[in-house]
Coordinates of C-alpha atoms in Angstrom, one line a residue:
Chain N
X634 CA 0.0 0.1 -0.1
X635 CA 1.7 2.9 -1.3
X636 CA -1.0 5.2 0.4
X637 CA -0.3 7.9 -2.4
X638 CA -3.2 9.6 -3.6
X639 CA -3.4 9.8 -7.7
X640 CA -3.9 13.0 -9.4
X641 CA -4.4 14.5 -6.0
X642 CA -7.6 12.7 -5.6
X643 CA -6.4 11.4 -1.8
X644 CA -7.6 7.7 -0.9
X645 CA -11.0 7.9 -0.2
X646 CA -12.3 5.1 1.6
X647 CA -9.3 3.8 3.0
X648 CA -7.9 7.3 4.4
X649 CA -6.8 5.7 7.7
X650 CA -4.5 7.2 10.4
X651 CA -1.6 9.8 9.1
X652 CA 1.1 10.2 11.6
X653 CA 3.3 13.5 11.0
X654 CA 6.9 12.5 12.8
X655 CA 9.2 9.7 13.0
X656 CA 10.3 10.4 16.2
X657 CA 9.5 8.3 19.5
X658 CA 5.9 9.5 19.5
X659 CA 5.1 8.6 16.4
X660 CA 6.7 5.5 16.0
X661 CA 5.2 4.3 19.1
X662 CA 1.7 5.4 18.2
X663 CA 2.0 3.5 14.9
X664 CA 3.1 0.4 17.1
X665 CA 0.6 0.5 19.9
X666 CA -2.3 1.1 17.0
X667 CA -1.3 -2.4 15.3
X668 CA -0.8 -3.7 19.1
X669 CA -4.6 -2.7 19.8
X670 CA -5.6 -3.9 16.8
X671 CA -6.3 -0.6 14.4
X672 CA -7.1 -2.2 10.8
X673 CA -6.8 0.8 8.6
X674 CA -4.2 2.3 6.5
X675 CA -1.3 3.9 8.6
X676 CA 1.0 6.3 7.0
X677 CA 4.1 8.0 8.9
X678 CA 5.7 11.2 7.4
X679 CA 9.5 12.3 8.8
X680 CA 11.8 15.0 7.8
X681 CA 14.9 13.1 8.4
X682 CA 15.8 10.4 6.0
X683 CA 17.3 7.9 8.7
X684 CA 15.2 5.0 9.9
X685 CA 13.7 6.3 13.0
X686 CA 16.2 6.3 15.8
X687 CA 16.7 6.8 19.6
X688 CA 17.4 10.2 20.3
X689 CA 19.0 10.2 24.3
X690 CA 21.8 8.5 23.6
X691 CA 22.7 11.2 21.2
X692 CA 24.2 13.7 23.7
X693 CA 25.5 10.6 26.2
X694 CA 26.9 7.5 25.0
X695 CA 27.1 8.5 21.2
X696 CA 29.7 11.2 22.0
X697 CA 31.9 9.4 24.0
X698 CA 35.2 8.1 23.1
X699 CA 35.4 4.8 21.0
X700 CA 31.6 4.7 21.3
X701 CA 29.3 2.8 18.2
X702 CA 29.0 5.0 15.7
X703 CA 25.7 3.6 14.5
X704 CA 22.5 5.2 16.5
X705 CA 20.1 2.9 18.3
X706 CA 17.0 2.2 16.0
X707 CA 13.6 2.8 17.8
X708 CA 12.3 -0.3 16.2
X709 CA 14.5 -2.8 13.6
X710 CA 14.0 -2.1 10.1
X711 CA 11.5 -4.2 9.1
X712 CA 9.1 -3.1 11.8
X713 CA 6.9 -0.9 9.1
X714 CA 6.7 -4.1 6.8
X715 CA 5.7 -6.2 9.8
X716 CA 3.5 -3.7 11.1
X717 CA 1.7 -2.7 7.5
X718 CA 2.9 0.9 8.3
X719 CA 4.1 2.9 5.2
X720 CA 7.1 4.9 6.1
X721 CA 7.7 8.2 4.0
X722 CA 11.2 9.4 5.3
X723 CA 12.6 12.8 3.9
X724 CA 9.0 13.9 3.3
X725 CA 7.5 17.1 5.0
X726 CA 3.8 18.0 4.9
X727 CA 3.4 21.2 4.1
X728 CA -0.3 21.7 3.8
X729 CA -3.2 20.7 5.4
X730 CA -7.0 20.9 4.2
X731 CA -9.0 20.1 7.5
X732 CA -12.7 20.6 5.5
X733 CA -11.4 18.1 2.6
X734 CA -9.2 15.9 5.5
X735 CA -6.1 15.9 3.3
X736 CA -2.7 16.6 3.7
X737 CA -0.4 17.7 1.0
X738 CA 3.6 16.9 1.1
X739 CA 6.4 19.0 0.2
X740 CA 6.6 17.0 -3.4
X741 CA 2.9 17.8 -3.8
X742 CA 1.2 14.6 -2.9
X743 CA -1.9 14.3 -1.7
X744 CA -3.0 12.3 1.0
X745 CA -6.6 11.5 2.8
X746 CA -6.7 11.0 6.5
X747 CA -9.6 10.0 9.1
X748 CA -7.4 10.9 11.8
X749 CA -4.3 13.1 11.4
X750 CA -1.9 13.0 14.1
X751 CA 0.7 15.7 14.9
X752 CA 4.0 14.2 16.2
X753 CA 6.3 16.9 15.0
X754 CA 8.3 17.3 17.9
X755 CA 10.7 20.6 18.3
X756 CA 13.5 22.2 17.0
X757 CA 16.5 23.5 18.5
X758 CA 16.3 27.3 19.1
X759 CA 19.2 29.0 17.2
X760 CA 21.5 31.5 18.0
X761 CA 21.0 34.8 15.6
X762 CA 24.2 36.6 16.7
X763 CA 27.4 37.0 14.9
X764 CA 29.4 34.3 13.3
X765 CA 26.5 31.9 14.3
X766 CA 26.9 30.4 11.0
X767 CA 30.8 29.5 11.3
X768 CA 32.1 25.7 10.9
X769 CA 32.1 24.2 14.3
X770 CA 29.1 25.7 15.8
X771 CA 27.0 22.8 16.6
X772 CA 23.6 21.9 17.9
X773 CA 22.2 18.6 19.2
X774 CA 19.1 17.2 18.5
X775 CA 19.5 15.0 15.2
X776 CA 21.5 12.2 14.3
X777 CA 23.4 14.3 11.9
X778 CA 23.9 16.7 14.4
X779 CA 25.5 14.4 16.5
X780 CA 27.6 13.0 13.6
X781 CA 28.9 16.0 12.9
X782 CA 29.8 17.1 16.4
X783 CA 31.2 13.3 17.0
X784 CA 33.8 13.8 13.9
X785 CA 34.9 17.2 15.0
X786 CA 35.5 15.7 18.8
X787 CA 38.3 13.6 17.6
X788 CA 40.4 16.6 16.8
X789 CA 39.0 19.1 19.2
X790 CA 40.6 20.3 22.5
X791 CA 38.7 22.9 23.8
X792 CA 34.8 23.5 23.6
X793 CA 32.6 26.2 24.5
X794 CA 29.0 25.2 25.5
X795 CA 26.3 28.3 25.1
X796 CA 23.3 26.8 27.6
X797 CA 23.6 25.4 31.1
X798 CA 20.5 23.0 30.3
X799 CA 20.5 19.5 30.0
X800 CA 21.7 19.0 26.3
X801 CA 24.6 21.3 26.9
X802 CA 25.6 19.9 30.2
X803 CA 25.5 16.1 29.0
X804 CA 27.5 17.1 26.3
X805 CA 30.0 19.2 28.6
X806 CA 30.2 16.1 31.0
X807 CA 30.8 14.1 27.6
X808 CA 33.6 16.3 26.2
X809 CA 35.3 16.9 29.8
X810 CA 35.7 13.2 29.8
X811 CA 37.4 13.0 26.8
X812 CA 40.0 15.3 27.7
X813 CA 38.6 18.4 26.1
X814 CA 38.4 22.0 28.1
X815 CA 35.0 22.9 28.4
X816 CA 33.6 26.2 28.9
X817 CA 29.7 26.6 29.9
X818 CA 28.0 30.2 29.4
X819 CA 24.8 30.3 31.2
X820 CA 22.5 33.4 31.1
X821 CA 21.1 32.9 34.2
X822 CA 21.9 32.7 37.8
X823 CA 22.2 29.0 38.0
X824 CA 22.5 25.8 35.6
X825 CA 19.1 23.7 34.7
X826 CA 17.5 26.8 36.9
X827 CA 14.2 26.2 34.8
X828 CA 14.0 22.6 35.6
X829 CA 15.8 21.8 38.7
X830 CA 15.4 23.0 42.3
X831 CA 18.4 25.4 43.6
X832 CA 19.8 22.8 46.0
X833 CA 19.9 20.1 43.0
X834 CA 20.8 22.9 40.3
X835 CA 24.0 24.1 42.8
X836 CA 25.2 20.2 43.5
X837 CA 25.5 19.7 39.9
X838 CA 27.4 23.0 39.3
X839 CA 29.6 21.3 42.0
X840 CA 29.9 17.8 40.5
X841 CA 30.7 19.7 37.0
X842 CA 33.5 22.2 38.5
X843 CA 35.4 19.1 40.0
X844 CA 35.3 17.9 36.4
X845 CA 37.2 21.0 35.5
X846 CA 34.2 22.1 33.5
X847 CA 34.2 26.2 33.9
X848 CA 30.5 27.2 34.5
X849 CA 30.1 31.3 33.9
X850 CA 26.9 32.1 35.4
X851 CA 25.0 35.2 34.3
X852 CA 26.7 35.1 31.1
X853 CA 25.5 35.7 27.7
X854 CA 27.1 35.1 24.3
X855 CA 26.9 38.0 22.0
X856 CA 29.6 36.9 19.5
X857 CA 31.2 34.0 17.6
X858 CA 34.4 34.9 16.5
X859 CA 36.1 32.7 13.1
X860 CA 39.5 32.2 12.0
X861 CA 39.1 33.8 8.4
X862 CA 38.9 32.0 5.3
X863 CA 35.4 32.3 3.0
X864 CA 32.6 32.9 5.0
X865 CA 34.3 33.6 7.9
X866 CA 35.9 30.0 8.5
X867 CA 35.9 28.0 11.4
X868 CA 34.8 29.4 15.0
X869 CA 37.9 29.9 17.3
X870 CA 36.0 31.7 20.3
X871 CA 33.0 33.1 21.8
X872 CA 32.6 36.6 23.2
X873 CA 30.9 37.0 26.4
X874 CA 28.2 39.9 27.1
X875 CA 30.8 41.5 29.3
X876 CA 33.4 41.4 26.7
X877 CA 35.6 38.5 27.8
X878 CA 36.6 35.7 25.1
X879 CA 36.5 32.5 25.4
X880 CA 38.6 30.2 22.9
X881 CA 36.8 27.0 21.6
X882 CA 37.8 24.8 18.6
X883 CA 33.8 23.8 19.2
X884 CA 30.7 25.4 20.0
X885 CA 27.7 23.8 21.1
X886 CA 24.5 25.4 21.7
X887 CA 22.2 24.2 23.6
X888 CA 19.4 27.3 24.4
X889 CA 15.9 25.3 24.4
X890 CA 13.3 24.2 21.7
X891 CA 10.6 25.2 19.5
X892 CA 7.5 23.1 19.0
X893 CA 7.1 22.5 15.6
X894 CA 3.3 23.8 15.4
X895 CA 3.6 26.1 12.3
X896 CA 1.6 23.8 10.1
X897 CA -1.3 23.3 12.9
X898 CA -1.3 27.1 13.2
X899 CA -1.5 27.9 9.9
X900 CA -4.6 25.6 9.5
X901 CA -6.4 27.3 12.1
X902 CA -5.8 24.8 15.5
X903 CA -5.2 26.8 18.6
X904 CA -1.6 26.8 19.2
X905 CA 0.0 28.5 22.7
X906 CA 3.4 26.8 23.5
X907 CA 2.8 23.8 21.2
X908 CA -0.7 22.5 19.7
X909 CA -3.2 22.6 22.4
X910 CA -5.2 19.2 22.8
X911 CA -7.7 18.3 25.5
X912 CA -7.2 15.4 28.0
X913 CA -7.9 12.8 25.2
X914 CA -5.0 14.6 23.2
X915 CA -7.4 15.9 20.8
X916 CA -7.1 19.5 19.0
X917 CA -9.4 22.1 18.4
X918 CA -10.5 19.9 15.4
X919 CA -12.0 16.6 16.5
X920 CA -10.3 14.7 13.6
X921 CA -6.7 15.9 14.5
X922 CA -4.7 15.0 17.4
X923 CA -1.0 16.2 18.9
X924 CA 1.2 13.9 21.4
X925 CA 4.8 14.0 22.1
X926 CA 7.3 17.6 22.4
X927 CA 4.8 19.3 20.0
X928 CA 1.9 19.0 21.9
X929 CA 0.7 21.3 24.9
X930 CA -1.7 19.3 27.2
X931 CA -3.6 19.5 30.7
X932 CA -1.4 18.4 33.1
X933 CA -3.2 16.2 36.0
X934 CA -0.5 16.4 38.2
X935 CA -0.5 20.3 38.0
X936 CA -3.6 21.4 36.7
X937 CA -1.9 23.5 34.5
X938 CA -1.5 23.2 30.3
X939 CA 2.0 21.8 30.0
X940 CA 4.4 21.2 27.0
X941 CA 7.4 18.6 27.7
X942 CA 10.2 17.4 26.2
X943 CA 10.7 13.6 27.4
X944 CA 10.9 10.1 26.1
X945 CA 8.4 9.3 28.7
X946 CA 5.8 11.9 27.7
X947 CA 6.0 11.2 24.0
X948 CA 5.7 7.3 24.7
X949 CA 2.8 7.2 27.1
X950 CA 0.8 10.0 25.1
X951 CA 1.1 7.7 21.8
X952 CA 0.2 4.3 24.1
X953 CA -2.8 6.5 25.9
X954 CA -4.3 7.8 22.1
X955 CA -3.7 4.4 20.6
X956 CA -6.3 3.3 22.9
X957 CA -8.4 6.3 21.9
X958 CA -8.4 5.6 18.2
X959 CA -9.3 2.4 18.5
X960 CA -12.6 2.5 20.7
X961 CA -11.3 2.8 24.5
X962 CA -10.8 6.5 25.1
X963 CA -8.8 7.4 27.8
X964 CA -7.9 10.5 29.2
X965 CA -4.0 10.8 29.4
X966 CA -2.8 11.5 33.3
X967 CA 0.6 9.5 33.3
X968 CA 2.9 11.0 36.0
X969 CA 5.8 12.7 33.9
X970 CA 9.6 11.7 34.7
X971 CA 12.5 12.5 33.1
X972 CA 16.3 11.5 33.2
X973 CA 19.5 13.2 32.2
X974 CA 23.2 11.3 32.2
X975 CA 25.9 13.8 32.9
X976 CA 29.0 12.0 33.3
X977 CA 29.0 8.9 36.0
X978 CA 26.2 10.9 37.4
X979 CA 22.2 9.9 36.8
X980 CA 19.7 12.4 37.5
X981 CA 15.9 11.1 38.0
X982 CA 12.8 13.7 38.2
X983 CA 9.8 12.4 39.1
X984 CA 6.4 14.6 38.8
X985 CA 7.2 18.5 38.2
X986 CA 9.3 20.1 40.8
X987 CA 8.3 23.9 40.9
X988 CA 11.7 26.0 41.0
X989 CA 10.2 28.2 43.7
X990 CA 8.5 25.6 46.2
X991 CA 9.9 24.6 49.4
X992 CA 12.8 21.8 49.3
X993 CA 13.7 19.1 51.7
X994 CA 16.6 16.8 51.2
X995 CA 17.1 13.3 51.6
X996 CA 20.6 11.3 52.0
X997 CA 23.9 13.3 52.4
X998 CA 24.5 15.3 49.3
X999 CA 28.5 14.8 50.2
X1000 CA 27.9 11.2 49.4
X1001 CA 26.8 11.8 45.7
X1002 CA 23.9 10.0 46.1
X1003 CA 20.5 11.9 47.6
X1004 CA 17.3 13.2 46.9
X1005 CA 15.2 16.2 46.8
X1006 CA 11.6 16.3 47.4
X1007 CA 9.6 19.3 46.6
X1008 CA 6.7 20.5 48.5
X1009 CA 4.2 23.2 48.1
X1010 CA 2.5 23.4 51.5
X1011 CA 1.5 19.8 52.3
X1012 CA 1.5 18.5 48.9
X1013 CA 4.5 16.8 47.2
X1014 CA 4.8 18.3 43.7
X1015 CA 8.3 16.3 42.5
X1016 CA 11.3 14.3 43.4
X1017 CA 14.8 14.9 41.9
X1018 CA 17.0 11.8 42.5
X1019 CA 20.9 11.7 42.2
X1020 CA 22.6 8.2 41.8
X1021 CA 19.4 6.9 43.5
X1022 CA 17.0 5.0 41.7
X1023 CA 15.3 3.4 44.6
X1024 CA 14.1 7.1 45.8
X1025 CA 13.1 7.9 42.4
X1026 CA 11.4 4.8 41.6
X1027 CA 9.4 5.3 45.0
X1028 CA 8.7 8.9 44.2
X1029 CA 6.9 7.6 41.2
X1030 CA 4.4 5.4 42.8
X1031 CA 3.9 7.8 45.8
X1032 CA 3.2 10.5 43.0
X1033 CA 1.4 8.5 40.5
X1034 CA -0.7 7.1 43.2
X1035 CA -1.1 10.5 45.3
X1036 CA -0.2 8.6 48.1
X1037 CA 0.2 10.8 51.3
X1038 CA 3.7 11.6 52.1
X1039 CA 5.3 14.4 54.5
X1040 CA 8.6 16.2 54.5
X1041 CA 9.0 14.5 57.9
X1042 CA 9.1 11.5 56.4
X1043 CA 10.8 12.4 53.1
X1044 CA 14.2 13.3 55.1
X1045 CA 13.8 10.6 57.8
X1046 CA 16.5 7.6 57.0
X1047 CA 14.5 5.3 58.9
X1048 CA 11.2 5.9 57.1
X1049 CA 11.2 2.9 54.2
X1050 CA 10.3 5.0 51.2
X1051 CA 10.1 1.9 49.1
X1052 CA 8.3 -0.6 51.6
X1053 CA 5.9 2.2 52.0
X1054 CA 5.0 3.0 48.3
X1055 CA 4.8 -0.5 47.9
X1056 CA 2.4 -1.3 50.7
X1057 CA 0.5 1.5 50.0
X1058 CA 0.0 0.8 46.0
X1059 CA -1.1 -2.7 47.0
X1060 CA -3.7 -1.8 49.8
X1061 CA -4.8 0.9 47.2
Chain R
X769 CA 31.8 -12.5 16.7
X770 CA 29.8 -12.5 19.6
X771 CA 26.6 -14.4 19.4
X772 CA 23.6 -13.7 21.7
X773 CA 21.0 -16.2 21.6
X774 CA 17.2 -15.0 22.7
X775 CA 15.0 -17.8 23.6
X776 CA 11.1 -16.8 23.4
X777 CA 8.2 -18.0 26.0
X778 CA 6.6 -19.9 22.7
X779 CA 10.2 -21.9 22.3
X780 CA 11.5 -20.1 19.4
X781 CA 14.8 -18.7 19.4
X782 CA 16.4 -16.1 17.6
X783 CA 20.7 -15.8 16.9
X784 CA 22.3 -12.8 16.3
X785 CA 25.9 -12.1 15.9
X786 CA 27.1 -8.5 16.9
X787 CA 30.2 -6.6 16.7
X788 CA 32.2 -6.8 20.3
X789 CA 30.9 -3.9 22.6
X790 CA 27.2 -4.4 21.7
X791 CA 24.6 -5.3 24.7
X792 CA 22.4 -7.8 24.9
X793 CA 19.6 -4.8 24.4
X794 CA 21.2 -3.2 21.8
X795 CA 21.3 -6.7 19.8
X796 CA 17.8 -7.1 20.4
X797 CA 16.8 -3.6 19.2
X798 CA 19.0 -3.5 16.2
X799 CA 17.8 -7.0 15.3
X800 CA 13.8 -6.2 15.7
X801 CA 13.9 -9.1 18.5
X802 CA 10.5 -9.2 19.9
X803 CA 10.1 -9.0 23.7
X804 CA 13.1 -6.7 24.3
X805 CA 11.9 -2.8 24.3
X806 CA 15.0 -0.5 25.3
X807 CA 13.0 2.2 25.9
X808 CA 15.4 4.7 27.9
X809 CA 18.1 3.9 25.0
X810 CA 20.6 1.5 27.7
X811 CA 20.7 4.0 30.6
X812 CA 19.4 1.4 33.2
X813 CA 16.4 3.8 33.3
X814 CA 13.1 2.0 32.0
X815 CA 13.4 -2.1 32.8
X816 CA 12.3 -2.7 29.7
X817 CA 15.1 -4.9 28.6
X818 CA 15.0 -7.3 31.4
X819 CA 16.2 -10.8 30.4
X820 CA 16.7 -14.7 32.5
X821 CA 20.4 -15.7 31.6
X822 CA 20.8 -19.3 31.2
X823 CA 22.5 -20.6 34.4
X824 CA 25.8 -21.7 32.5
X825 CA 26.9 -18.1 31.5
X826 CA 26.3 -16.4 34.8
X827 CA 29.6 -17.1 36.3
X828 CA 31.2 -14.9 33.4
X829 CA 28.8 -11.8 34.0
X830 CA 30.0 -8.7 36.1
X831 CA 27.7 -8.3 39.1
X832 CA 24.6 -6.1 38.7
X833 CA 25.6 -2.5 40.0
X834 CA 23.1 -0.5 42.8
X835 CA 21.1 0.8 39.8
X836 CA 20.4 -2.2 37.7
X837 CA 19.5 -4.2 41.4
X838 CA 17.0 -1.3 42.0
X839 CA 15.8 -1.9 38.3
X840 CA 15.1 -5.2 38.6
X841 CA 12.9 -4.9 41.4
X842 CA 10.5 -3.3 38.8
X843 CA 10.6 -5.4 36.3
X844 CA 7.0 -6.1 34.5
X845 CA 7.5 -10.0 34.7
X846 CA 8.5 -11.8 37.7
X847 CA 12.2 -11.1 38.8
X848 CA 14.6 -14.2 39.2
X849 CA 17.0 -13.8 41.8
X850 CA 19.9 -15.7 40.3
X851 CA 18.9 -15.3 36.4
X852 CA 17.3 -12.0 35.5
X853 CA 19.5 -8.9 34.3
X854 CA 19.2 -5.7 32.3
X855 CA 20.0 -6.5 28.8
X856 CA 21.3 -2.8 28.3
X857 CA 24.3 -3.8 31.2
X858 CA 25.3 -6.9 29.7
X859 CA 28.0 -6.1 27.0
X860 CA 29.4 -8.7 24.7
X861 CA 33.1 -8.9 23.9
X862 CA 35.9 -11.5 24.6
X863 CA 34.8 -12.3 28.2
X864 CA 31.6 -12.8 27.2
X865 CA 31.9 -14.3 23.3
X866 CA 28.3 -16.2 23.8
X867 CA 25.3 -15.9 25.6
X868 CA 21.7 -17.6 26.0
X869 CA 19.0 -15.6 27.5
X870 CA 15.4 -16.4 28.0
X871 CA 13.0 -13.0 26.8
X872 CA 10.1 -12.6 29.5
X873 CA 6.7 -12.8 28.6
X874 CA 6.0 -9.0 29.1
X875 CA 8.5 -5.9 29.7
X876 CA 5.5 -3.5 30.3
X877 CA 3.6 -3.3 33.5
X878 CA -0.3 -3.2 32.3

């Protein structure tokens, strides 16, 4: 089944589900639709030409010295034929006609849909300063990005990282482990300041400092300097807001992402920090849904509209949507959780911490293994754990099941979190 | 080349050759072996690459670290105290040139 419409006529009765995006959300949806018994046509459009791959290792294992140069696939290559899913690599859908229920690709082909799903993900925010286009300036999101960076890492001796978020620091840790001198410029007052509580943020600042990663807080970047040559040549340094020059062979920019929501916006769907969906992941058009990094959904745990960039969210939203599309509508209420691997340190977050809320620490940060419990009043909002998977897993059960927990219990080393969370879940 | 044999609950087997350094999880995902998900990409975060190692290979394996121990408590299929491991933590190479594992009934808690 090619699924391609002839003469722009679409496919009429065999329209099926059209999925825009071949990342974790889109591929999981195709998989889960078949697992749930969906019998119709499924077409997946991916802007990249690679077979779908896992993104998280790209900023971690993939850039390590001597690491396997092949990306970890999301599924084996026979996935599409076995599940009778039509994969369209390197094809971008450029317009959407909601009244005709068709999409048109950048090559002019027209596809009809019964259900359209945006799993379009997000793209990197880009620097727009002088020198931003110099060779040696990298972003890290796609496999192509990671491969280019990996090649240059082999000969680079110093790296400048713009942005002290997860991606920037994961890369910084990997580059430092390879022996590069690494400087991180973070505009805010602390690293990972949007996503971590102050105690966890400062713990990681200490860890990275000990690995000779030079973290400059409150420092923006105003220009990148090149070594001359056609088009400015290769990057040689970054210039901070205060005029300080940071020499570097490579620059990695990690300053956040933008949801890929332009097509939805142009088609008149509601877009506010992502494609807005309801608890069933449905957009303002009942035939159109959105999942993963591109969507803004009502978060059952915070009561606010939320757009998340995480594997867990992408996969779980896809699984829930597959049930809805096969006749068992269910709301998305999964507990968000995240992880980041920075050098030897594993950071895991359960729930949604509020960086302004009250924090309680369990365990001794000096041991390198502890958790921060984030409360608003008596309500536990989220838990950050470093090298403490047991705490993290207990926290997921406690938060996911809304079990009561007091700050006193959280910090008491004699209080067995794991046993408590298991017993309470079993009793529920 | 190291060889990994995956034995399925229905009695069928998949045998794959992998380059040294490949983990049991990666070998499965790369080759489309049913029953191993590897959702977190091999960071010991998700427990969806749980396998039961055949006893004769256990002596060659490094002990699980604390993270793996914790994740093994969370597997969807029952843990076997002796034989359960996370496939992402088992790296093939000269020390482990061959391994045979049973794939559990499920990796995902419902």
